[in-house]
Coordinates of C-alpha atoms and ligand atoms in Angstrom, one line a residue:
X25 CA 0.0 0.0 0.0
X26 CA 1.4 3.4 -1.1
X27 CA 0.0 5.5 1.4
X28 CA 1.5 3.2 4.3
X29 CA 4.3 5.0 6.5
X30 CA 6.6 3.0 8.9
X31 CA 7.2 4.1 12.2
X32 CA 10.3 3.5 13.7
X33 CA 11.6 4.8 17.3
X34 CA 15.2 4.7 17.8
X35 CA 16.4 5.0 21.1
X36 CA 19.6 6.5 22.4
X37 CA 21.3 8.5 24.6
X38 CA 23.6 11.7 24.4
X39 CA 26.5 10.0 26.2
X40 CA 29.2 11.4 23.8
X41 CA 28.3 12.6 20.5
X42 CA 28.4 9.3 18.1
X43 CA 24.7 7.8 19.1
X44 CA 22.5 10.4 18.2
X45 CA 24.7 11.0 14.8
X46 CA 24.2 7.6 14.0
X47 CA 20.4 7.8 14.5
X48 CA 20.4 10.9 12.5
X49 CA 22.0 9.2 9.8
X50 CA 19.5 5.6 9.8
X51 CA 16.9 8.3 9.5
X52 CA 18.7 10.2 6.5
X53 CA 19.3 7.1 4.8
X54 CA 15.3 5.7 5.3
X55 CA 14.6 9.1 3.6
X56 CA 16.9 8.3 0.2
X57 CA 16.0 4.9 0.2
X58 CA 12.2 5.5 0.7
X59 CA 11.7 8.8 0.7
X60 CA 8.5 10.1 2.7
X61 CA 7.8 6.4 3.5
X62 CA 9.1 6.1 7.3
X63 CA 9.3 8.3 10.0
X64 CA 12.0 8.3 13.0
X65 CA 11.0 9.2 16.1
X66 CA 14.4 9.7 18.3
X67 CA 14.5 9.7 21.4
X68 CA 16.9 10.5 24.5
X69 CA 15.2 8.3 26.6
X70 CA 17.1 8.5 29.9
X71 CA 17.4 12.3 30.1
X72 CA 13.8 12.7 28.9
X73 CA 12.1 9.7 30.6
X74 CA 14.8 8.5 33.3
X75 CA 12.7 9.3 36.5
X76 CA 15.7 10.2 38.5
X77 CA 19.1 10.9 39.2
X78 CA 21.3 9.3 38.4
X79 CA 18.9 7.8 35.2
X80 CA 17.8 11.2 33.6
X81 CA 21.7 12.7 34.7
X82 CA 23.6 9.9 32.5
X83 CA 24.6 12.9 29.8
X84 CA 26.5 15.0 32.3
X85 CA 27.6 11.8 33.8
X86 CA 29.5 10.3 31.0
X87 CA 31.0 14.1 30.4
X88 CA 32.1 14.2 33.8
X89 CA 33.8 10.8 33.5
X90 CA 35.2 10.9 30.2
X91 CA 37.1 14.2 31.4
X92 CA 38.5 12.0 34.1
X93 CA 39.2 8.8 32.3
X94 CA 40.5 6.5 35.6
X95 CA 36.4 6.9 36.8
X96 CA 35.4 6.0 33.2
X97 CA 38.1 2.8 33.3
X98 CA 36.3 1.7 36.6
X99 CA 32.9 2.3 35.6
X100 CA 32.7 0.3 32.8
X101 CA 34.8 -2.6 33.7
X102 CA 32.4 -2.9 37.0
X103 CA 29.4 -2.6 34.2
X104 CA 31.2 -5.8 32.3
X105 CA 30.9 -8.2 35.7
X106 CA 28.3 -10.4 36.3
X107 CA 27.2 -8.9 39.2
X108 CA 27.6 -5.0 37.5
X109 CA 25.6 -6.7 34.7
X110 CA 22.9 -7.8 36.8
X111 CA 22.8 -4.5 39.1
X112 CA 22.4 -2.8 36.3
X113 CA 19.2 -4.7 35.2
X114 CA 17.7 -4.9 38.5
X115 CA 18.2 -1.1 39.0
X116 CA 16.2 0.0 35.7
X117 CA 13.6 -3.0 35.6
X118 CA 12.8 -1.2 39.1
X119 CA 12.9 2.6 38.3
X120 CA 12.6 2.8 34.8
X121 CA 10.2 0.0 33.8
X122 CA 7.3 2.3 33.5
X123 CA 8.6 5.7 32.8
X124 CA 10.6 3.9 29.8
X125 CA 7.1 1.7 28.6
X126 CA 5.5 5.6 27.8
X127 CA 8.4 6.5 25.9
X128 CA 7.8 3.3 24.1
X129 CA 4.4 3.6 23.7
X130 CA 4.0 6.9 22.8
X131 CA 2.0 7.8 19.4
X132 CA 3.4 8.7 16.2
X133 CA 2.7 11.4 14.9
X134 CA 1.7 10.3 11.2
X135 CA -0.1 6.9 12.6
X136 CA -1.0 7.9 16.6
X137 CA -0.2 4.6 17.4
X138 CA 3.1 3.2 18.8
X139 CA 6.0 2.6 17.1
X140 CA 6.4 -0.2 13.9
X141 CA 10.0 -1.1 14.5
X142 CA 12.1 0.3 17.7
X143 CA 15.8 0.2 17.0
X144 CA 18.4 1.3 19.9
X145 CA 21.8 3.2 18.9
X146 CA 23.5 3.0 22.6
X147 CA 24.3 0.2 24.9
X148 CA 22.0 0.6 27.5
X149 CA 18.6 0.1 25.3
X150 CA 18.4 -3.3 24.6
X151 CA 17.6 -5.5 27.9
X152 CA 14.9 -3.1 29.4
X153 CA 13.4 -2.2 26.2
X154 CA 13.1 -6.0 25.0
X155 CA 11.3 -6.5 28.3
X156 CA 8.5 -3.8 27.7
X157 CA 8.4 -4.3 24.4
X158 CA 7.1 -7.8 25.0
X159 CA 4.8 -6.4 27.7
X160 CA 3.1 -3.8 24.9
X161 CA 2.8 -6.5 22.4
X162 CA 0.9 -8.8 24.9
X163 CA 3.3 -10.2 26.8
X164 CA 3.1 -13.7 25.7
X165 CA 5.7 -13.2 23.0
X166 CA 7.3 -9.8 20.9
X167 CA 5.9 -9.3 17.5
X168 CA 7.5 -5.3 16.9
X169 CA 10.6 -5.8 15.5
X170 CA 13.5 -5.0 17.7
X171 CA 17.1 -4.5 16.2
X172 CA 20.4 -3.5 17.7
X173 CA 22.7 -0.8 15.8
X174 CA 26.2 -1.0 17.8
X175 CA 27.9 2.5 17.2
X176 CA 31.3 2.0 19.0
X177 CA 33.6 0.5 16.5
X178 CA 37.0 -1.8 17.8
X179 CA 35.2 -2.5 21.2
X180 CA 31.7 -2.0 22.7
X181 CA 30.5 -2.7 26.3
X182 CA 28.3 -6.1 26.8
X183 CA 25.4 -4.6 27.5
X184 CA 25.1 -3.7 23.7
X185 CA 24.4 -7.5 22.8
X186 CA 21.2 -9.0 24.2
X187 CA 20.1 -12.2 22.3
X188 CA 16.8 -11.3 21.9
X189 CA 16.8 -9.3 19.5
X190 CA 16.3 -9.7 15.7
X191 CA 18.8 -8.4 14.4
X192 CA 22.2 -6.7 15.7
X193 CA 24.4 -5.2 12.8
X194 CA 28.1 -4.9 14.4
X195 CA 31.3 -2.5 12.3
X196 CA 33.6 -5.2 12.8
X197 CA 35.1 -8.3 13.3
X198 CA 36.0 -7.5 17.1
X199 CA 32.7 -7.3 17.5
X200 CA 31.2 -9.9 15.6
X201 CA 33.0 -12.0 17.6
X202 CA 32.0 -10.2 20.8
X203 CA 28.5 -10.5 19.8
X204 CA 28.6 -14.1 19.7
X205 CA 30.3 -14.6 22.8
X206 CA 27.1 -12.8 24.2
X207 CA 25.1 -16.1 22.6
X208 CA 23.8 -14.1 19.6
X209 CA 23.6 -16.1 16.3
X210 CA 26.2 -15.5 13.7
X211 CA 23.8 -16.7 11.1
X212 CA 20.5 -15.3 12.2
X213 CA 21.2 -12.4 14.0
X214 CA 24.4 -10.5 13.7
X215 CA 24.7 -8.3 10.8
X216 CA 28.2 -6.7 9.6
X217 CA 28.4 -3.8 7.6
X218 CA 30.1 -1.2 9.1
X219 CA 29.3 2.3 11.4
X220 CA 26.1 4.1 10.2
X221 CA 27.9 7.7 9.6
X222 CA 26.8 11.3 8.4
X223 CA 25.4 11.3 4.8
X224 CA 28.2 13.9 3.9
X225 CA 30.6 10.0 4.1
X226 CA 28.2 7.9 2.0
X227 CA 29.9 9.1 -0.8
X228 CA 33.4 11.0 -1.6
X229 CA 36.1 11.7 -4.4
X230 CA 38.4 8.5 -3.3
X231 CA 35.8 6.2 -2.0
X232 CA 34.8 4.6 -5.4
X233 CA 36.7 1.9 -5.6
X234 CA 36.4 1.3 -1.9
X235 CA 32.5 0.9 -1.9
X236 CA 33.3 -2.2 -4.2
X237 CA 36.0 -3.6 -2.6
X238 CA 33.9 -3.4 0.6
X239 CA 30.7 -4.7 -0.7
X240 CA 32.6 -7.9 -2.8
X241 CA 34.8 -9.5 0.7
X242 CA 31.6 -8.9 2.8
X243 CA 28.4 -10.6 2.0
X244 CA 26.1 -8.3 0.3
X245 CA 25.8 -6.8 -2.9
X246 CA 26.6 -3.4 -3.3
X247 CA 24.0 -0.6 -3.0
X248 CA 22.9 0.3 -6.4
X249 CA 19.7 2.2 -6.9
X250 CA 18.9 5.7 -6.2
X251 CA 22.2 6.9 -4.0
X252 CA 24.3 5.7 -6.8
X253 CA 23.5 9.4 -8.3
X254 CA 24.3 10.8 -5.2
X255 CA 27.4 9.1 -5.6
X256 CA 28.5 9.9 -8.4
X257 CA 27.1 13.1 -8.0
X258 CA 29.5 14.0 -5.6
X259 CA 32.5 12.4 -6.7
X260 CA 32.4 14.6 -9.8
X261 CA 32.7 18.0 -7.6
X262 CA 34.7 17.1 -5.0
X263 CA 38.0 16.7 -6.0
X264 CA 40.6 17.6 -3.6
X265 CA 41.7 20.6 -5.6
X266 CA 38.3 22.3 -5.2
X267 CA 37.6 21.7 -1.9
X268 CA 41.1 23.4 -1.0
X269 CA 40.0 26.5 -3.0
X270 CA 36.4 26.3 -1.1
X271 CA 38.3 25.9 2.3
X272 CA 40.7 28.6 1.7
X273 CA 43.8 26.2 2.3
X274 CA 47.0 25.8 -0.1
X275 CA 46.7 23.6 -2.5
X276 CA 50.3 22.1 -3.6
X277 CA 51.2 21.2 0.3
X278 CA 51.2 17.9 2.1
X279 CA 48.2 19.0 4.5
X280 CA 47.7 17.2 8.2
X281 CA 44.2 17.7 9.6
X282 CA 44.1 17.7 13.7
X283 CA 40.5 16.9 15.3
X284 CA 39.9 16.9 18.9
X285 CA 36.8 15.2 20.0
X286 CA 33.3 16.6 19.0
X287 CA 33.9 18.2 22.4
X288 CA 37.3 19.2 21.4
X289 CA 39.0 16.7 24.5
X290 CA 42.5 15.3 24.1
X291 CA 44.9 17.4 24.3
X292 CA 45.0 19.0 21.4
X293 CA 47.0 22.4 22.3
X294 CA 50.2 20.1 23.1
X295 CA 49.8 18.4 20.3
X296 CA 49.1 20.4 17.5
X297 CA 51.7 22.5 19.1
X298 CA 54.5 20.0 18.6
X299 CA 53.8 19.3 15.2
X300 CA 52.8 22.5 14.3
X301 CA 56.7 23.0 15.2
X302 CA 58.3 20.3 13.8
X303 CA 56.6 21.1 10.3
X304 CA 57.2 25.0 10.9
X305 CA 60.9 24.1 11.0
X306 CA 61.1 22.1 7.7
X307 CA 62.1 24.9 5.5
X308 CA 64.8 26.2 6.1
X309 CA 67.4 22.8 5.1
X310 CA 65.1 22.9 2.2
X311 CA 66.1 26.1 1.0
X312 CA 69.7 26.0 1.7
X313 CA 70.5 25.9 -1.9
X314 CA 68.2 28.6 -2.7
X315 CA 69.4 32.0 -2.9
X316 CA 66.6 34.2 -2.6
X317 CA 65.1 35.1 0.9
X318 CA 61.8 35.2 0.1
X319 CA 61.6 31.4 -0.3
X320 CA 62.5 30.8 3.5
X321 CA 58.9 32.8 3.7
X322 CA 57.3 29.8 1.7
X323 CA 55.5 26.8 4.3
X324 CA 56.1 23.6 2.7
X325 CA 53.2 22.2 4.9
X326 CA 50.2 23.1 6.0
X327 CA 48.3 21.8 9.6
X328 CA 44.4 22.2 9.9
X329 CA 43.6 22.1 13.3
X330 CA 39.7 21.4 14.5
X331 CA 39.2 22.7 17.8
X332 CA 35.4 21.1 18.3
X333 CA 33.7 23.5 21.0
X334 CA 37.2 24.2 22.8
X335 CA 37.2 28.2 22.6
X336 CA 40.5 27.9 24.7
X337 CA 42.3 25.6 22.4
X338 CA 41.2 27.6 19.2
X339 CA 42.2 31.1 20.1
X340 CA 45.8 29.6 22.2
X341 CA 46.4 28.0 18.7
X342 CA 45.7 31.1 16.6
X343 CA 48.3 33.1 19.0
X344 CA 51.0 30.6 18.2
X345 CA 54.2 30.7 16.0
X346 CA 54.9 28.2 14.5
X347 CA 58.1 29.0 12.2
X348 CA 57.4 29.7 8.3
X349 CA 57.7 25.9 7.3
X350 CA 54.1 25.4 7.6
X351 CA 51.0 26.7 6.9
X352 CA 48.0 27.1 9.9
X353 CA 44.7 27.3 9.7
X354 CA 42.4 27.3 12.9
X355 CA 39.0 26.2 13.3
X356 CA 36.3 25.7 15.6
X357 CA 33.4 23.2 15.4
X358 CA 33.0 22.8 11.8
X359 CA 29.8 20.9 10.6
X360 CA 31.5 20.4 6.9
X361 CA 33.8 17.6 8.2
X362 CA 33.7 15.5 5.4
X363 CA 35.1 18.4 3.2
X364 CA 37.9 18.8 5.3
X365 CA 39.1 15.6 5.6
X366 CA 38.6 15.2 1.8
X367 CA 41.1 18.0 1.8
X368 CA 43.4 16.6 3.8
X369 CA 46.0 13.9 3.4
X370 CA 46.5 12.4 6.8
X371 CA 44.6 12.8 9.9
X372 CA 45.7 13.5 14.0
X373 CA 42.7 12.8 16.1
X374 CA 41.6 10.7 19.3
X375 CA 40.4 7.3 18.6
X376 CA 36.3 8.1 18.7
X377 CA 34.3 5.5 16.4
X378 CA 32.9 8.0 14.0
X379 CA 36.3 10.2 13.3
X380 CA 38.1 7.0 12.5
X381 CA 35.5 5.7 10.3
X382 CA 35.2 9.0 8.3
X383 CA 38.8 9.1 8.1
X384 CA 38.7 5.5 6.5
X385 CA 36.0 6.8 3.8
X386 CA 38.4 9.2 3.2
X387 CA 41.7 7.4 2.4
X388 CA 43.2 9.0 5.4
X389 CA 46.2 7.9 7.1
X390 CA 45.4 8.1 11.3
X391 CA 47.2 9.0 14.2
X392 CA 45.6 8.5 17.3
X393 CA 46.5 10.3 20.6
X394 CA 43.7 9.8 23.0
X395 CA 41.6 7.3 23.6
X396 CA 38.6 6.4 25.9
X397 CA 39.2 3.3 28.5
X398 CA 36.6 0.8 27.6
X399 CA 34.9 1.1 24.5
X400 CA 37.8 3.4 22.6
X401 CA 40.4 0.9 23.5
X402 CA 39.9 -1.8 20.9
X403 CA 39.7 1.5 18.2
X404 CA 43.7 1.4 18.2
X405 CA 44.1 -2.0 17.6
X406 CA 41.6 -1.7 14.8
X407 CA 43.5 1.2 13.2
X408 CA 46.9 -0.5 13.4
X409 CA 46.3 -4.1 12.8
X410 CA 44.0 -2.8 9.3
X411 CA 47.3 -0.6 8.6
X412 CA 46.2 2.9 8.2
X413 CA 47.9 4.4 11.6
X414 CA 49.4 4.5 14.2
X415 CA 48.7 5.5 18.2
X416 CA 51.0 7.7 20.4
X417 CA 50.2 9.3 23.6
X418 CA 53.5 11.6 23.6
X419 CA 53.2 14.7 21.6
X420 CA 57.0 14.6 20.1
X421 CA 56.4 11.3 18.9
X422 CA 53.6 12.4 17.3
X423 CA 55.0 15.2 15.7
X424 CA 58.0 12.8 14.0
X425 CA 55.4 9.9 13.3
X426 CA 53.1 12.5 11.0
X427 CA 56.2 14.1 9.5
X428 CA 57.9 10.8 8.4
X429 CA 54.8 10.0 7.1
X430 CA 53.8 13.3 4.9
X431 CA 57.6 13.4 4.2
X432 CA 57.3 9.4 2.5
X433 CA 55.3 9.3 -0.8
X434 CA 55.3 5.9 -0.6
X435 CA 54.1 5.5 2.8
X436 CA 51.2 7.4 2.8
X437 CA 49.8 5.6 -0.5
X438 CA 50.1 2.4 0.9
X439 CA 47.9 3.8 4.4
X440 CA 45.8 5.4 2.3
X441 CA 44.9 2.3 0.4
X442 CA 44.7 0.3 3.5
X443 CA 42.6 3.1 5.2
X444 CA 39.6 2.7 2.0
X445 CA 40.2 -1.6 2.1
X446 CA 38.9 -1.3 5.8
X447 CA 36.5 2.0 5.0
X448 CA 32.7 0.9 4.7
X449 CA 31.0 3.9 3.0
X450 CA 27.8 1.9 2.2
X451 CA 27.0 0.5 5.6
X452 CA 24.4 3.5 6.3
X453 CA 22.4 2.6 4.0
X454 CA 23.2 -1.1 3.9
X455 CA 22.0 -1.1 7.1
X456 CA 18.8 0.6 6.7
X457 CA 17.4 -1.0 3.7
X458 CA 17.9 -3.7 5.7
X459 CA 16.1 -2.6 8.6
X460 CA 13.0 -1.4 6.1
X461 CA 13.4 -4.5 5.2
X462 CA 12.4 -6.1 8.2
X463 CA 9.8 -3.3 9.2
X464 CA 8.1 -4.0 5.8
X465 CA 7.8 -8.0 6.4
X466 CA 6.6 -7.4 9.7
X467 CA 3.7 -4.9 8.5
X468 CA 2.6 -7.6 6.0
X469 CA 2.6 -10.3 8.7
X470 CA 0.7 -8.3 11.0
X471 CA -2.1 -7.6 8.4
X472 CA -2.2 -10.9 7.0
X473 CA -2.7 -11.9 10.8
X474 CA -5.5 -9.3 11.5
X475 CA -7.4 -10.3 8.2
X476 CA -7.6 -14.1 9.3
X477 CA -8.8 -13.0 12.3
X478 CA -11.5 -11.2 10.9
X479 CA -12.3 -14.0 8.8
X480 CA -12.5 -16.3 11.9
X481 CA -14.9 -13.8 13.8
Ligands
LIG80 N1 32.9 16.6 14.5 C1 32.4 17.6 13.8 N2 32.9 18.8 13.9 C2 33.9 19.1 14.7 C3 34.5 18.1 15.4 C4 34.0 16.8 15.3 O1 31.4 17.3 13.0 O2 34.3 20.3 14.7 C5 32.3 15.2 14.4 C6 33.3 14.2 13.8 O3 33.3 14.3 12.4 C7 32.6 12.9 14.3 C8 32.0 13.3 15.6 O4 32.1 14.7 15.7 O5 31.5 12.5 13.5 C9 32.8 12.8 16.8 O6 32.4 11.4 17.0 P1 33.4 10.3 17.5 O7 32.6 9.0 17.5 O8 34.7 10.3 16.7 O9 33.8 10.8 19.0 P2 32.9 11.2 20.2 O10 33.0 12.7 20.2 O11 31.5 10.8 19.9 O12 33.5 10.6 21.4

């Protein structure tokens, strides 16, 4: 039926930035595959439904602890044991059960009736949620489909794999394998695709190639209808060149992006200030042979750095010197990331999901100088074992890692080509065709049911 819309909730969290950008992006993708045809509603359900403290305070929370990583470290490893496992549980099924079954059953606003389809983005909406959900559709068994998107990427807390669910699509083999070693079925169950990122990464100049290479060693075929324009679309305007021009930035010079977290964390004044050196001082050997003066003015490098909402870090930077070897160029939050790293040739950033992901779209070489305990850990193994980067803690190493590498031809093509083999550009949309997919059978066997029990009455 033409007219029918599907209604899907998503739930999530704002702990960190990555789960509502995800859900934004499963319901941008809906819209090009099926445009007008569902409609998200997305939901912070524990700071808009949590009835308490420390439930509706988990946003300011996770901020608080991510500043002071140790607390983080403690927290989630306590979460991980059997007994923080089942605290956990018994905790919400007692506070939250029915705050959390009005979220859930909450009207749409095209249908005024609950949800089609819930789907959770964060790792602390799949047990209680599966429980109510049961409860809404009867309580004898669950017939709303249920699925899992896991939005970390080299590691992801246990309480992001529940069994119950219909289907759980995973970025990697690390957590594939983690999936199943919570009892979720490999065959049945666990989908791998990759991250579901912003629409600005479904497509860029150097991802061509990649898309294919992606969709022929995993197990679905590529995504071919209607974003295939977009595609193309894009890869026609984009070039590197052009997006320098756009960006203001030189275009002949080996160019390093630096991204703090969406919040700006990590330490990026030290670091961006040791490199920012080390390349500022590149010139003048260079020049030795030249005569004229005025070359010892030219940078032979240039270093974006993204401060994210860090004020401090931003205007420190832009009252640096840095020497006349490289070229600087301060931002702030920018919300045209894909464009900058598309202009960039290798990338300096903490090791969040979504960065490194867009980065691997990208064909960007990665180093990594922060990372969260827990979840962010398995993100530098990922990065190194797939051979696009590398992970350092200590600004001066940093500094000599990025300049051997923009100083190496050869080097950065062969991390760049490693950095699109392991890129997944299609996965948003892989993963919600999919998901329509499953909302569409699920209509269709919920009609067919309703007409034979009409027949019977
Ligand atoms: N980001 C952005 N503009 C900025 C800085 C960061 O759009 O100025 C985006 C970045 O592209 C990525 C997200 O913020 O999509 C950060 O997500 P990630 O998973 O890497 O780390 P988180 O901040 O969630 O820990």
């Amino acid at each position: 039926d033409d007219d029918t819309v599907y209604t899907v909730q998503i739930l999530m969290s704002d702990t960190g930035g990555g789960h509502r950008a995800s859900a934004n992006a499963l319901r941008d993708a809906f819209d090009v595959l099926h445009p007008g045809k569902f409609e998200c509603d997305i939901v912070d359900i524990y700071t808009e439904y949590g009835p308490f403290w420390p439930f509706n305070g988990y946003v300011q929370g996770y901020k608080l602890m991510a500043k002071y990583p140790w607390t983080w470290d403690l927290f989630f490893r306590f979460g991980e044991t059997d007994f923080g496992l089942w605290l956990n549980e018994f905790l919400l099924t007692t506070f939250c059960y029915e705050p959390f079954k009005e979220c859930m059953n909450r009207p749409s606003r095209s249908t005024n009736k609950r949800a089609d389809m819930v789907v959770s983005v964060h790792p602390l909406c799949q047990d209680l949620p599966l429980k109510i959900l049961k409860d809404l559709d009867g309580g004898k068994e669950r017939t709303t489909p249920f699925v899992t998107v896991v939005t970390d990427l080299g590691g992801a807390h246990k309480t992001w794999f529940n069994a119950g669910v219909d289907k759980c699509f995973v970025p990697s083999d690390a957590l594939n394998k983690k999936a199943q070693s919570r009892g979720l079925d490999p065959k049945t169950q666990i989908v791998q695709y990759g991250l579901p990122i912003r629409k600005g990464f479904w497509s860029t100049t150097t991802n061509a190639e990649s898309s294919q290479q992606s969709t022929s060693n995993k197990k679905r075929i590529p995504f071919f209808s209607k974003p295939k324009n977009i595609i193309n679309d894009k890869v026609s305007s984009n070039s590197k060149d052009k997006l320098r021009e756009q960006l203001g930035l030189e275009q002949d010079l080996p160019t390093c992006l630096v991204v703090g977290g969406g919040d700006g964390m990590g330490g990026i004044v030290p670091i961006s200030s040791a490199l920012g050196k080390k390349l500022g001082s590149m010139n003048d050997d260079d020049d030795d042979d030249d005569d004229d003066d005025d070359d010892d003015d030219c940078p032979n490098y240039q270093m974006v750095v993204v401060c994210g909402s860090n004020k401090e870090a931003k205007s420190t930077l832009e009252n640096m010197d840095f020497g006349p070897g490289v070229q600087i160029n301060v931002q702030g939050f920018v919300n045209n990331m894909d464009e900058w790293m598309n202009a960039a040739d290798c990338l300096v950033t903490k090791a969040g999901p979504g960065t490194i992901a867009e980065a691997s779209i990208c064909g960007l070489p990665c180093m990594l100088f922060a990372y969260l305990p827990g979840q962010e850990e398995g993100n530098v193994p990922y990065v190194e074992n797939a051979g696009f980067g590398k992970y350092s803690g200590n600004p001066e190493v940093i500094a000599d890692t990025v300049f051997s590498w923009l100083s190496s031809p050869e080097t950065m093509e062969s991390m760049k080509e490693a950095a699109l083999k392991a890129a997944r550009p299609s996965a948003t949309l892989d993963i919600a065709r999919d998901m329509a997919d499953i909302a569409f059978s699920a209509k269709t066997k919920s009609s067919t049911k309703e007409k034979v029990l009409v027949a019977v009455r």
